[in-house]
Amino acid sequence: MNLDEILSIIEKIKEIALNTDNNKYLKYLQALFIEMQYVILLSTQQLSEQESNLLIKKIINYINDNLYKMITVEDISKNLFISQSTICHSFKKYMNISVKQYIIQKKMIKAENLLQQGVPAIDVSRKLGYSNYSNF
């Protein structure tokens, strides 16, 4: 992400903050802030270890590339050839959120975008890898 993407995230946050029903969008706001935090960390190179930076990038790229599937830490581990424990601990340390929470928040951001485009909720749930609409 670059400065334009950060500004876009900030604009989304402003829009939501001005909404009268802010509690409804709390998780969405949290996801945007986490995404922005990661961008800022990368841009200021505050991640202390280059290897950790690369690992976090790989994890986020895997999540983004597979957002339309049901993603587990085990899937990430198998595809990146890194232990589940390393993935969980590193991600939590540098992102201040668990991998599972991050995945859910990314899916909710995508769901919000799809719903705003007029895609029915049941189709959004299927599209994002939820086998059961009620779980979505």
PDB file of C-alpha atoms in Angstrom:
ATOM      1  CA  MET A   1       0.000   0.000   0.000  1.00  0.00           C
ATOM      2  CA  ASN A   2       1.092   3.516  -0.685  1.00  0.00           C
ATOM      3  CA  LEU A   3       0.073   6.958   0.525  1.00  0.00           C
ATOM      4  CA  ASP A   4      -2.978   7.045  -1.772  1.00  0.00           C
ATOM      5  CA  GLU A   5      -4.216   3.789  -0.265  1.00  0.00           C
ATOM      6  CA  ILE A   6      -3.682   5.137   3.260  1.00  0.00           C
ATOM      7  CA  LEU A   7      -5.650   8.272   2.369  1.00  0.00           C
ATOM      8  CA  SER A   8      -8.414   6.091   0.924  1.00  0.00           C
ATOM      9  CA  ILE A   9      -8.603   4.143   4.194  1.00  0.00           C
ATOM     10  CA  ILE A  10      -8.751   7.402   6.151  1.00  0.00           C
ATOM     11  CA  GLU A  11     -11.608   8.633   3.949  1.00  0.00           C
ATOM     12  CA  LYS A  12     -13.551   5.404   4.587  1.00  0.00           C
ATOM     13  CA  ILE A  13     -13.009   5.866   8.315  1.00  0.00           C
ATOM     14  CA  LYS A  14     -14.290   9.449   8.110  1.00  0.00           C
ATOM     15  CA  GLU A  15     -17.413   8.295   6.262  1.00  0.00           C
ATOM     16  CA  ILE A  16     -18.151   5.659   8.872  1.00  0.00           C
ATOM     17  CA  ALA A  17     -17.407   8.007  11.779  1.00  0.00           C
ATOM     18  CA  LEU A  18     -19.947  10.478  10.408  1.00  0.00           C
ATOM     19  CA  ASN A  19     -22.597   7.744  10.221  1.00  0.00           C
ATOM     20  CA  THR A  20     -25.218   8.064  12.948  1.00  0.00           C
ATOM     21  CA  ASP A  21     -25.112   4.330  13.752  1.00  0.00           C
ATOM     22  CA  ASN A  22     -21.394   4.033  14.608  1.00  0.00           C
ATOM     23  CA  ASN A  23     -21.747   0.871  16.753  1.00  0.00           C
ATOM     24  CA  LYS A  24     -22.938  -0.995  13.678  1.00  0.00           C
ATOM     25  CA  TYR A  25     -19.601  -0.336  11.975  1.00  0.00           C
ATOM     26  CA  LEU A  26     -17.217  -0.828  14.913  1.00  0.00           C
ATOM     27  CA  LYS A  27     -15.619  -4.037  13.528  1.00  0.00           C
ATOM     28  CA  TYR A  28     -15.249  -2.436  10.114  1.00  0.00           C
ATOM     29  CA  LEU A  29     -13.486   0.569  11.650  1.00  0.00           C
ATOM     30  CA  GLN A  30     -11.180  -1.708  13.637  1.00  0.00           C
ATOM     31  CA  ALA A  31     -10.234  -3.596  10.477  1.00  0.00           C
ATOM     32  CA  LEU A  32      -9.447  -0.362   8.659  1.00  0.00           C
ATOM     33  CA  PHE A  33      -7.279   0.853  11.523  1.00  0.00           C
ATOM     34  CA  ILE A  34      -5.347  -2.426  11.592  1.00  0.00           C
ATOM     35  CA  GLU A  35      -4.807  -2.257   7.854  1.00  0.00           C
ATOM     36  CA  MET A  36      -3.609   1.324   8.193  1.00  0.00           C
ATOM     37  CA  GLN A  37      -1.301   0.389  11.090  1.00  0.00           C
ATOM     38  CA  TYR A  38       0.377  -2.241   8.952  1.00  0.00           C
ATOM     39  CA  VAL A  39       0.843   0.201   6.074  1.00  0.00           C
ATOM     40  CA  ILE A  40       2.374   2.753   8.411  1.00  0.00           C
ATOM     41  CA  LEU A  41       4.684   0.155   9.963  1.00  0.00           C
ATOM     42  CA  LEU A  42       5.891  -0.864   6.522  1.00  0.00           C
ATOM     43  CA  SER A  43       6.319   2.669   5.258  1.00  0.00           C
ATOM     44  CA  THR A  44       8.323   3.765   8.297  1.00  0.00           C
ATOM     45  CA  GLN A  45      10.161   0.431   8.459  1.00  0.00           C
ATOM     46  CA  GLN A  46       9.516   0.040  12.156  1.00  0.00           C
ATOM     47  CA  LEU A  47       9.384  -3.729  11.913  1.00  0.00           C
ATOM     48  CA  SER A  48      12.629  -4.663  13.601  1.00  0.00           C
ATOM     49  CA  GLU A  49      13.455  -7.846  11.718  1.00  0.00           C
ATOM     50  CA  GLN A  50      13.436  -8.088   7.957  1.00  0.00           C
ATOM     51  CA  GLU A  51      12.442 -11.763   8.157  1.00  0.00           C
ATOM     52  CA  SER A  52       9.390 -10.941  10.270  1.00  0.00           C
ATOM     53  CA  ASN A  53       8.425  -8.230   7.817  1.00  0.00           C
ATOM     54  CA  LEU A  54       8.626 -10.729   4.965  1.00  0.00           C
ATOM     55  CA  LEU A  55       6.645 -13.328   6.914  1.00  0.00           C
ATOM     56  CA  ILE A  56       3.850 -10.859   7.693  1.00  0.00           C
ATOM     57  CA  LYS A  57       3.747  -9.802   4.025  1.00  0.00           C
ATOM     58  CA  LYS A  58       3.500 -13.446   2.940  1.00  0.00           C
ATOM     59  CA  ILE A  59       0.686 -14.140   5.400  1.00  0.00           C
ATOM     60  CA  ILE A  60      -1.290 -11.060   4.342  1.00  0.00           C
ATOM     61  CA  ASN A  61      -0.734 -11.829   0.655  1.00  0.00           C
ATOM     62  CA  TYR A  62      -1.969 -15.394   1.186  1.00  0.00           C
ATOM     63  CA  ILE A  63      -5.075 -14.109   2.972  1.00  0.00           C
ATOM     64  CA  ASN A  64      -5.772 -11.525   0.265  1.00  0.00           C
ATOM     65  CA  ASP A  65      -5.247 -14.073  -2.522  1.00  0.00           C
ATOM     66  CA  ASN A  66      -7.581 -16.574  -0.867  1.00  0.00           C
ATOM     67  CA  LEU A  67     -10.206 -14.256   0.588  1.00  0.00           C
ATOM     68  CA  TYR A  68     -12.950 -16.083  -1.310  1.00  0.00           C
ATOM     69  CA  LYS A  69     -12.151 -19.363   0.434  1.00  0.00           C
ATOM     70  CA  MET A  70     -12.482 -20.521   4.007  1.00  0.00           C
ATOM     71  CA  ILE A  71      -8.955 -19.803   5.315  1.00  0.00           C
ATOM     72  CA  THR A  72      -7.403 -21.405   8.389  1.00  0.00           C
ATOM     73  CA  VAL A  73      -4.019 -20.969  10.026  1.00  0.00           C
ATOM     74  CA  GLU A  74      -3.353 -24.573   9.031  1.00  0.00           C
ATOM     75  CA  ASP A  75      -3.907 -23.645   5.352  1.00  0.00           C
ATOM     76  CA  ILE A  76      -1.491 -20.732   5.659  1.00  0.00           C
ATOM     77  CA  SER A  77       1.050 -22.949   7.397  1.00  0.00           C
ATOM     78  CA  LYS A  78       0.903 -25.637   4.718  1.00  0.00           C
ATOM     79  CA  ASN A  79       1.185 -23.154   1.861  1.00  0.00           C
ATOM     80  CA  LEU A  80       3.995 -21.061   3.346  1.00  0.00           C
ATOM     81  CA  PHE A  81       5.854 -24.017   4.891  1.00  0.00           C
ATOM     82  CA  ILE A  82       5.948 -22.299   8.280  1.00  0.00           C
ATOM     83  CA  SER A  83       4.674 -23.685  11.567  1.00  0.00           C
ATOM     84  CA  GLN A  84       1.254 -22.605  12.776  1.00  0.00           C
ATOM     85  CA  SER A  85       2.814 -21.463  16.035  1.00  0.00           C
ATOM     86  CA  THR A  86       5.312 -19.182  14.270  1.00  0.00           C
ATOM     87  CA  ILE A  87       2.561 -17.722  12.117  1.00  0.00           C
ATOM     88  CA  CYS A  88       0.283 -17.021  15.087  1.00  0.00           C
ATOM     89  CA  HIS A  89       2.969 -15.569  17.350  1.00  0.00           C
ATOM     90  CA  SER A  90       4.642 -13.411  14.697  1.00  0.00           C
ATOM     91  CA  PHE A  91       1.370 -12.064  13.343  1.00  0.00           C
ATOM     92  CA  LYS A  92       0.053 -11.195  16.807  1.00  0.00           C
ATOM     93  CA  LYS A  93       3.369  -9.577  17.772  1.00  0.00           C
ATOM     94  CA  TYR A  94       3.602  -7.266  14.765  1.00  0.00           C
ATOM     95  CA  MET A  95      -0.050  -6.704  13.923  1.00  0.00           C
ATOM     96  CA  ASN A  96      -1.562  -6.664  17.441  1.00  0.00           C
ATOM     97  CA  ILE A  97      -4.362  -8.924  16.252  1.00  0.00           C
ATOM     98  CA  SER A  98      -4.676 -12.674  15.773  1.00  0.00           C
ATOM     99  CA  VAL A  99      -4.557 -14.173  12.290  1.00  0.00           C
ATOM    100  CA  LYS A 100      -8.126 -15.438  12.687  1.00  0.00           C
ATOM    101  CA  GLN A 101      -9.422 -12.004  13.691  1.00  0.00           C
ATOM    102  CA  TYR A 102      -7.584 -10.416  10.771  1.00  0.00           C
ATOM    103  CA  ILE A 103      -9.115 -12.892   8.314  1.00  0.00           C
ATOM    104  CA  ILE A 104     -12.610 -12.212   9.648  1.00  0.00           C
ATOM    105  CA  GLN A 105     -12.108  -8.465   9.459  1.00  0.00           C
ATOM    106  CA  LYS A 106     -10.771  -8.640   5.892  1.00  0.00           C
ATOM    107  CA  LYS A 107     -13.767 -10.764   4.891  1.00  0.00           C
ATOM    108  CA  MET A 108     -16.152  -8.282   6.534  1.00  0.00           C
ATOM    109  CA  ILE A 109     -14.578  -5.394   4.619  1.00  0.00           C
ATOM    110  CA  LYS A 110     -15.003  -7.348   1.388  1.00  0.00           C
ATOM    111  CA  ALA A 111     -18.566  -8.288   2.372  1.00  0.00           C
ATOM    112  CA  GLU A 112     -19.409  -4.640   3.010  1.00  0.00           C
ATOM    113  CA  ASN A 113     -18.113  -3.696  -0.442  1.00  0.00           C
ATOM    114  CA  LEU A 114     -20.084  -6.487  -2.132  1.00  0.00           C
ATOM    115  CA  LEU A 115     -23.275  -5.627  -0.244  1.00  0.00           C
ATOM    116  CA  GLN A 116     -22.912  -1.979  -1.251  1.00  0.00           C
ATOM    117  CA  GLN A 117     -22.665  -3.170  -4.869  1.00  0.00           C
ATOM    118  CA  GLY A 118     -26.063  -4.820  -4.461  1.00  0.00           C
ATOM    119  CA  VAL A 119     -24.923  -8.444  -4.147  1.00  0.00           C
ATOM    120  CA  PRO A 120     -27.453 -10.351  -1.983  1.00  0.00           C
ATOM    121  CA  ALA A 121     -26.192 -11.303   1.481  1.00  0.00           C
ATOM    122  CA  ILE A 122     -26.578 -15.040   0.874  1.00  0.00           C
ATOM    123  CA  ASP A 123     -24.429 -14.752  -2.271  1.00  0.00           C
ATOM    124  CA  VAL A 124     -21.834 -12.728  -0.395  1.00  0.00           C
ATOM    125  CA  SER A 125     -21.624 -15.391   2.301  1.00  0.00           C
ATOM    126  CA  ARG A 126     -21.089 -18.136  -0.293  1.00  0.00           C
ATOM    127  CA  LYS A 127     -18.624 -16.031  -2.244  1.00  0.00           C
ATOM    128  CA  LEU A 128     -16.500 -15.477   0.878  1.00  0.00           C
ATOM    129  CA  GLY A 129     -16.291 -19.179   1.622  1.00  0.00           C
ATOM    130  CA  TYR A 130     -18.979 -19.590   4.259  1.00  0.00           C
ATOM    131  CA  SER A 131     -20.727 -22.897   3.789  1.00  0.00           C
ATOM    132  CA  ASN A 132     -23.554 -21.852   6.110  1.00  0.00           C
ATOM    133  CA  TYR A 133     -25.308 -18.500   5.676  1.00  0.00           C
ATOM    134  CA  SER A 134     -26.113 -18.306   9.397  1.00  0.00           C
ATOM    135  CA  ASN A 135     -22.386 -18.527  10.248  1.00  0.00           C
ATOM    136  CA  PHE A 136     -21.814 -15.518   8.033  1.00  0.00           C
TER     137      PHE A 136
END
